[in-house]
XYZ file of C-alpha atoms in Angstrom:
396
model
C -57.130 34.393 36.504
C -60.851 34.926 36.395
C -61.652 33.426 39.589
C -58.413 35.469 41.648
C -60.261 38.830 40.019
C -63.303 37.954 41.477
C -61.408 37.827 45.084
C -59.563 40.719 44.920
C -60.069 44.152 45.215
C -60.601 46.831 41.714
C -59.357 50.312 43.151
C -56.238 50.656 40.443
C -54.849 53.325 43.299
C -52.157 53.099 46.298
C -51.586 56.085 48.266
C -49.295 57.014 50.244
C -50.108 58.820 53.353
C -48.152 60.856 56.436
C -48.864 59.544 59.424
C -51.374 62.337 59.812
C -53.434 61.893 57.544
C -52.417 64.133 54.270
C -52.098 62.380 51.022
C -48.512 62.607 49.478
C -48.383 60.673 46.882
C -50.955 58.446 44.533
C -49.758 56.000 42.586
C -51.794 55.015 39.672
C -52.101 50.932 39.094
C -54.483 51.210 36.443
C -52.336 50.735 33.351
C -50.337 47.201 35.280
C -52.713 44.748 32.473
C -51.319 46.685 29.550
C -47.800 46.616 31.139
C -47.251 43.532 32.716
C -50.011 41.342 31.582
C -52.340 41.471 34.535
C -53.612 43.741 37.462
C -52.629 43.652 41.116
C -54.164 40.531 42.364
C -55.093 42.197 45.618
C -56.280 39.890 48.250
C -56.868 37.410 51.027
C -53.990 35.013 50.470
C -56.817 32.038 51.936
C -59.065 32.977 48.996
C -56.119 32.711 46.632
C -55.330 29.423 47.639
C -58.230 28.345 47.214
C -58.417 29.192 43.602
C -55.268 27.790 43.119
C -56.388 24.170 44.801
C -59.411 24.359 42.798
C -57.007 24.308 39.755
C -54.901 21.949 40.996
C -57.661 19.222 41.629
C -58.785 20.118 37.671
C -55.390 19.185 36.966
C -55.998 15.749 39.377
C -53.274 16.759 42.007
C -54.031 15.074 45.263
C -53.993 16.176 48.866
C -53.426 14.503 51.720
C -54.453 17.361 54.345
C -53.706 16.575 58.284
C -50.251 14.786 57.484
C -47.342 15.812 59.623
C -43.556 14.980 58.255
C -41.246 13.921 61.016
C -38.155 13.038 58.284
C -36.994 13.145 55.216
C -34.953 10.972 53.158
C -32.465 11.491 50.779
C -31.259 8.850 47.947
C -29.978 9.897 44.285
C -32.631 6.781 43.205
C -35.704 7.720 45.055
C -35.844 9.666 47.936
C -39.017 9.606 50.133
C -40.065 10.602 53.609
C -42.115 9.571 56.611
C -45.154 10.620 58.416
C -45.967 10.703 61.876
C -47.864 7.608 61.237
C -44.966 5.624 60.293
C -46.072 5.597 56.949
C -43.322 5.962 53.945
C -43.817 7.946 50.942
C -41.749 7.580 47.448
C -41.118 9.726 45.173
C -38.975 11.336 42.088
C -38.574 14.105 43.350
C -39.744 16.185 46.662
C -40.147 19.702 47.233
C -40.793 20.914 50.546
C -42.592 24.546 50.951
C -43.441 24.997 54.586
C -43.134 28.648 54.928
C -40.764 30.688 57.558
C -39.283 28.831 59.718
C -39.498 25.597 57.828
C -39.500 22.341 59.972
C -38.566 21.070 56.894
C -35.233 22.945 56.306
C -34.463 22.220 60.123
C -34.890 18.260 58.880
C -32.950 18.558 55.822
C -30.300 20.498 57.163
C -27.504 17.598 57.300
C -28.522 16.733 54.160
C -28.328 19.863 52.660
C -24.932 20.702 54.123
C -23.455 17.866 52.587
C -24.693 19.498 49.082
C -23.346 22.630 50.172
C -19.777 23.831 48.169
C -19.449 26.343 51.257
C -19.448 25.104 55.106
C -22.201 27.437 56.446
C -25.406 24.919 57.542
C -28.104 25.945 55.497
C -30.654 24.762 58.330
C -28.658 26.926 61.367
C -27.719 29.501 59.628
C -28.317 33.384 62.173
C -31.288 34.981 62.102
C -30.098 38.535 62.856
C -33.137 40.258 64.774
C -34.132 43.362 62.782
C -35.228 45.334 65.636
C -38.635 45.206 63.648
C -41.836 43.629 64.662
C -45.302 43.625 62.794
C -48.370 44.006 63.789
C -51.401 42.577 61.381
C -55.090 41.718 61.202
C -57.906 40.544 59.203
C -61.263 41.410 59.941
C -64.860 41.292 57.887
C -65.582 44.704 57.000
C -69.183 45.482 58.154
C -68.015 47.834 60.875
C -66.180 50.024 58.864
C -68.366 50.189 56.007
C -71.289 51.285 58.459
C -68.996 53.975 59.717
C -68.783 57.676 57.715
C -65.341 58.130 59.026
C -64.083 54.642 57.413
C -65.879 53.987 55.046
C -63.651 55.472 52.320
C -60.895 52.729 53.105
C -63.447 50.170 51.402
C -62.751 51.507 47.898
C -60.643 48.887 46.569
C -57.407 50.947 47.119
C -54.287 50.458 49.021
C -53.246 52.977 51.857
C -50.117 53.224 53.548
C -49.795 55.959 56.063
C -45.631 56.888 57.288
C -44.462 57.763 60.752
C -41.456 57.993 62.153
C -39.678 54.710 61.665
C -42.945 53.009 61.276
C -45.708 52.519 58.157
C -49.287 50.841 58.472
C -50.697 49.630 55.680
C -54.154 49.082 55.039
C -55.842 46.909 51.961
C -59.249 46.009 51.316
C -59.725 41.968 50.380
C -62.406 39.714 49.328
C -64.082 42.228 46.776
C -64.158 44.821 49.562
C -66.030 42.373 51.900
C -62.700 41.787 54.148
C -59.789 44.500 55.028
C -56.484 43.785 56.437
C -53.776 46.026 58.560
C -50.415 45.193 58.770
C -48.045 47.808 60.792
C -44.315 47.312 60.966
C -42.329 49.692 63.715
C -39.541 49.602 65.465
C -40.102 47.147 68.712
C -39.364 49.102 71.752
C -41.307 46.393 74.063
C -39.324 43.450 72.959
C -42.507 41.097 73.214
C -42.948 40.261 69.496
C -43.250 36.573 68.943
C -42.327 34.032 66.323
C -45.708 32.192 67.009
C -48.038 33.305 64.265
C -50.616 32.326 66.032
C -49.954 34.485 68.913
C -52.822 37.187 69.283
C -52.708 40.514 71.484
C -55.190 42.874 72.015
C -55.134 45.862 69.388
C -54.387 48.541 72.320
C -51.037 47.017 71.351
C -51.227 49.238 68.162
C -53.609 51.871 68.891
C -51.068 52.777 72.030
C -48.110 53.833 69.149
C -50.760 55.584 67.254
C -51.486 58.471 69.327
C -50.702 61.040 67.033
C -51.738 59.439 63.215
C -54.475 59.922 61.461
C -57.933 59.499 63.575
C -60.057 57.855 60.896
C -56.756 55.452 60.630
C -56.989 54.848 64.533
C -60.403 54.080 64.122
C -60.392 51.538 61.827
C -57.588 49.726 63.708
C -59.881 49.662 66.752
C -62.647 47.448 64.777
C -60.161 44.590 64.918
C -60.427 43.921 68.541
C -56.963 41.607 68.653
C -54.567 41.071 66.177
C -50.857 39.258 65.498
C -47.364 40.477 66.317
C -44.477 39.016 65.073
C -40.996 39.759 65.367
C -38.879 40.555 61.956
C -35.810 38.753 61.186
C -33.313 39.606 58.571
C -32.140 36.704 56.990
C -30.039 36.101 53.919
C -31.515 33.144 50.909
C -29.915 29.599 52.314
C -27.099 29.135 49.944
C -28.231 25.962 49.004
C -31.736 24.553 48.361
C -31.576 20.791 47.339
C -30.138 17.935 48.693
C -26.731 15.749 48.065
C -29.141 12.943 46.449
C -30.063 15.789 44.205
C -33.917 14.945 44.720
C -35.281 16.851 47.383
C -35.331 20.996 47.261
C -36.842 23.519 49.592
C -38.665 26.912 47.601
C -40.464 29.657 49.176
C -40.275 31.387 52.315
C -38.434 28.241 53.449
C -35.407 29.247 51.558
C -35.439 32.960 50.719
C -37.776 34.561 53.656
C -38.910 37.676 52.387
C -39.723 41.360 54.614
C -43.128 42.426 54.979
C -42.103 45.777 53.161
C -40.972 43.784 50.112
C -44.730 42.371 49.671
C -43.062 39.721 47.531
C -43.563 36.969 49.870
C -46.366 34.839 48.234
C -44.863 36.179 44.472
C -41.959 35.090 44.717
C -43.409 31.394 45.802
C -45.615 31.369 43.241
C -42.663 32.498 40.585
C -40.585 29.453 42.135
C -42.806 26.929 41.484
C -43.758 28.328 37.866
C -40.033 28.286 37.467
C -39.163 24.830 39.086
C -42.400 23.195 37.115
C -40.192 24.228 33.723
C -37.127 22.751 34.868
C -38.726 19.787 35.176
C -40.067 19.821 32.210
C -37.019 20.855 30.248
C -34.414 19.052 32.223
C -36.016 15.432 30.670
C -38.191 12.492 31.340
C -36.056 10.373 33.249
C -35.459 9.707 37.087
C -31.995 10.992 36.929
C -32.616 14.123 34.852
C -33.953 15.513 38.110
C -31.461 16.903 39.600
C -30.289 18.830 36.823
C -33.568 20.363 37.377
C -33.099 21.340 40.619
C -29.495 22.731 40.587
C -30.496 25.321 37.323
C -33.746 26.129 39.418
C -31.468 27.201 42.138
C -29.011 29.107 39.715
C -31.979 30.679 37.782
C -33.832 32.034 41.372
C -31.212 33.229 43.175
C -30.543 36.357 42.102
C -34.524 37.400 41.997
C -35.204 36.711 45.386
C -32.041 37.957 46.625
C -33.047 41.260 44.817
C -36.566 41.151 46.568
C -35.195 40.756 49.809
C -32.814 43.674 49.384
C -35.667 45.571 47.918
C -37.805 44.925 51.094
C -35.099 46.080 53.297
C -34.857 49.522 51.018
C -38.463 50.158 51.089
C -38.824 49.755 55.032
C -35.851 52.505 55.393
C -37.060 54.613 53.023
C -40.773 55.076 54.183
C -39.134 54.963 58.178
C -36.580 57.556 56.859
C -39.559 60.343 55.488
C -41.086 61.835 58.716
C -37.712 63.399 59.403
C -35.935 63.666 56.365
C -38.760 64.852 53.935
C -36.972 63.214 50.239
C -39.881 62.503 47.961
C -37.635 59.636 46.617
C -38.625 58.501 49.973
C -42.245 57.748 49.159
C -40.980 55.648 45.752
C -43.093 52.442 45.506
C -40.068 50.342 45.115
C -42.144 47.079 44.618
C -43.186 48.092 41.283
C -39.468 46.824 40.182
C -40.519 43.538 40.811
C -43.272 43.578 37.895
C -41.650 43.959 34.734
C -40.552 40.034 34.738
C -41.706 37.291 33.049
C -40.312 33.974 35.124
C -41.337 31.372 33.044
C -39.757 33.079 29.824
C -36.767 33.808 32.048
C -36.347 30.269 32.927
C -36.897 28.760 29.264
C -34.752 31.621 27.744
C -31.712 30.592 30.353
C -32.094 27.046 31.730
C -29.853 25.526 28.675
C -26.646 28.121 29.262
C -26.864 27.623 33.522
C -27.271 24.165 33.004
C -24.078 24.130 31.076
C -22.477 26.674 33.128
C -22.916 25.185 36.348
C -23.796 21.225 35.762
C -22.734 19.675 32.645
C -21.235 21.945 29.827
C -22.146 19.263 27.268
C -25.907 19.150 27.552
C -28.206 20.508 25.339
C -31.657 21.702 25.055
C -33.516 19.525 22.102
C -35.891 22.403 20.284
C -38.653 19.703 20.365
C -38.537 19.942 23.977
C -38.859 23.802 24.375
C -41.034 24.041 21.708
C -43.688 21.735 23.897
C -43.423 23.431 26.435
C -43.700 26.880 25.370
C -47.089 25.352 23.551
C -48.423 24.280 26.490
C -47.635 27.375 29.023
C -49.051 30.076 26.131
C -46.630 32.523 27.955
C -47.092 36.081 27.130
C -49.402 39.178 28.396
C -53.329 38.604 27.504
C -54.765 41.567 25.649
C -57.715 41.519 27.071
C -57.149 42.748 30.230
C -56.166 46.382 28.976
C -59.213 48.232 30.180
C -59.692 45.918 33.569
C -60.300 48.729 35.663
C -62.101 50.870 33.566
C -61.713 54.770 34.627
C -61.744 54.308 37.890
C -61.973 58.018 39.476
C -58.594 58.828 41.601
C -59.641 58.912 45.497
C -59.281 61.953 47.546
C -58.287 60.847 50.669
C-alpha cells in the first residue's frame, strides 16, 4: 500500500468540466480511506506494477520475462504449455492474463468450447465496433508545470472536460511528475487501430478540439504524438476455464472492460485476489482445482458484467450532457464500483456456489476459512482516515 501511495497522485478532487472550460461539478474523494478502506490509487499503471513485482519476488514468485507461448495444453492431471523454444512447462494449474485481445484465449479457444454448456466459441466470439475510438498519452510533466496556463492540472486532481459525444480526461501520475490524457469520441475518420502500439501525431486530437477549453488544448499539444485505438463492445466470454478444468483466462482477456468504466486494471486485480482464495479454499490436492476455477467463474461474473455495463452508461451519459443539460448526466458512476470487498465476497460465498453449481455435497471445513481469513487480515485499515489531510478544493 505504502509504496502505490508514494506513486500516485494526493489531490482527493475530480472535476468535471464542459468542454469549455467551466467547472460543473467537483466531486470530493477525500473521505474514500474512511469509506472503503483506502484512497484512489491514482497512477501510472508501469509504476504499479512494479510495486506489485516487487511484492511478488518478497513472496519468491519467479519470472521468466522474454517467453512467448505458442500452445497450450489441456489435461484434467496436469496441463502445461509450450514456448517458442520448444520448451514444455507443467503445472497444477495455469492462468493466462494477456490483456485485450488475448493470444491466449485465441489458443484456448477449442478447448474452452468444449467446456462451454452453450455453443457460442468463447475465442471467436463478435466484437461489435462501438463507433468509439480513444485517443491517449503519457508524457513527463516539465512542460506543463513551467507553463502558467497548465500548471494547475499538476495538482494531484482528476479533470474530465464533456463535449458533444466526446470526454477527455486528464490525470496527473507519478506524484505529479507524469500526466496522462485519454480522449474517447465518436470516430468519424475510421483510422483507429487495434495496434497499441500505433502512434499518430497529436494534431489528431487537437483538430476535434477547436472549440474546448484553451488551457486544455494546450496541454494536449505538449504530448507531441500519442495512441488511438478503436473501442469494441464486447460481452464477458461465457466461459473462462478449460474442459481439463486446469487452465482459466482472468482479466481483460475474458471480461474487456470500456475506457469510461476505468475498471480495467481493478477488476484484474479483484480476479486474482478472488481466484488466489479459491485456491486456497477449494483444497490441497491436484484435483481440487477445478472446483476452484468453476466457483471463481460463478463468483466474478456478475461484477464484471456490472462494470462493463457501467462503462457503457458512463460514456452515454457524459456524451449525452452538451445537448441535453441533466445534471444526473455528470454522476461519477464509477464510484459504484467501491463499496466491495472481493476477497470477503468470495470467502462469504465460495461454499453455497460451489454447491450450487459443482457438487452440492461439499463443504467448507471452518479450519480452512479460518486460515485463510488469518492470513489475508481482510478489512479497512484505520489509519488511513486522514490520508489527504484538508486538501483545499481547486478552482478550476
Amino acid at each position: 500500500m505504502a509504496g502505490l501511495w508514494e506513486h500516485s497522485c494526493k489531490g482527493g478532487w475530480w472535476l468535471i468540466k464542459h468542454e469549455e472550460g467551466e467547472c460543473l461539478r467537483v466531486e470530493d474523494l477525500r473521505d474514500f480511506p474512511a469509506l472503503f478502506g483506502a484512497p484512489l490509487l491514482q497512477g501510472h499503471r508501469a509504476q504499479m506494477l512494479g510495486v506489485l513485482g516487487v511484492e511478488a519476488r518478497l513472496l519468491r514468485c519467479r519470472f521468466r520475462l522474454n517467453t512467448e507461448v505458442i500452445a497450450y495444453h489441456d489435461s484434467p492431471k496436469q496441463p502445461s504449455l509450450t514456448t517458442a523454444d520448444g520448451e514444455v512447462i507443467f503445472a497444477d494449474c495455469i492462468i493466462v492474463a494477456d490483456g485485450i485481445h488475448s493470444p491466449g484465449r485465441d489458443l484456448l479457444a477449442k478447448q474452452l468450447a468444449a467446456a462451454d454448456r452453450n455453443p457460442t466459441l468463447p475465442g471467436a466470439r463478435p466484437k461489435k465496433p462501438s463507433g468509439y475510438s480513444v485517443h491517449r498519452g503519457l508524457v513527463k510533466a516539465d512542460k506543463i508545470a513551467a507553463n502558467p496556463k497548465t500548471a494547475y492540472l499538476l495538482d494531484g486532481n482528476c479533470r474530465t472536460w464533456l463535449g458533444h459525444d466526446a470526454h477527455c480526461l486528464v490525470a496527473p501520475l507519478d506524484n505529479n511528475r507524469q500526466i496522462s490524457f485519454s480522449f474517447v469520441h465518436f470516430d468519424f475518420s475510421g483510422t483507429a487501430s487495434l495496434n497499441w502500439r500505433d502512434r499518430r501525431p497529436i494534431s489528431e486530437v487537437t483538430d476535434l478540439m477547436e472549440s474546448w477549453d484553451e488551457s486544455l488544448v494546450e496541454a494536449i499539444k505538449t504530448f507531441k504524438t500519442c495512441l488511438n485505438w478503436r473501442k469494441t463492445e464486447e460481452k464477458s466470454a461465457t466461459q473462462w476455464f478449460t474442459a481439463g478444468g486446469k487452465i482459466i483466462l482472468i482479466g481483460d482477456a475474458v471480461h474487456p472492460l470500456p475506457p469510461s468504466s476505468f475498471q480495467g486494471g481493478s477488476q484484474s486485480v479483484e480476479d486474482g485476489a478472488s481466484l488466489a482464495i479459491c485456491l486456497a479454499l477449494a483444497g490441497s490436492r491436484n484435483e481440487d482445482v477445478p472446483r476452484a476455477l468453476e466457483a471463481f467463474q460463478t463468483i466474478r461474473f456478475p461484477r464484471v458484467k456490472h462494470a462493463q455495463e457501467v462503462g457503457v452508461q458512463q460514456r452515454a451519459g457524459w456524451h449525452a450532457y452538451c445537448s441535453s443539460l441533466l445534471p444526473s448526466s455528470l454522476d461519477l458512476l464509477i464510484s459504484q464500483a467501491y463499496d466491495h470487498d472481493e476477497e470477503l465476497n468470495t470467502i462469504n460465498t465460495f461454499e453455497r456456489v460451489v454447491q450450487q453449481t459443482f457438487d452440492p455435497t461439499w463443504s467448507l471445513p471452518r479450519e480452512t476459512k479460518g486460515a485463510v481469513l488469518s492470513r489475508l487480515k481482510v478489512g479497512h485499515q484505520p489509519g488511513l482516515v486522514n490520508i489527504y489531510g484538508r486538501t483545499k478544493r481547486p478552482e478550476n
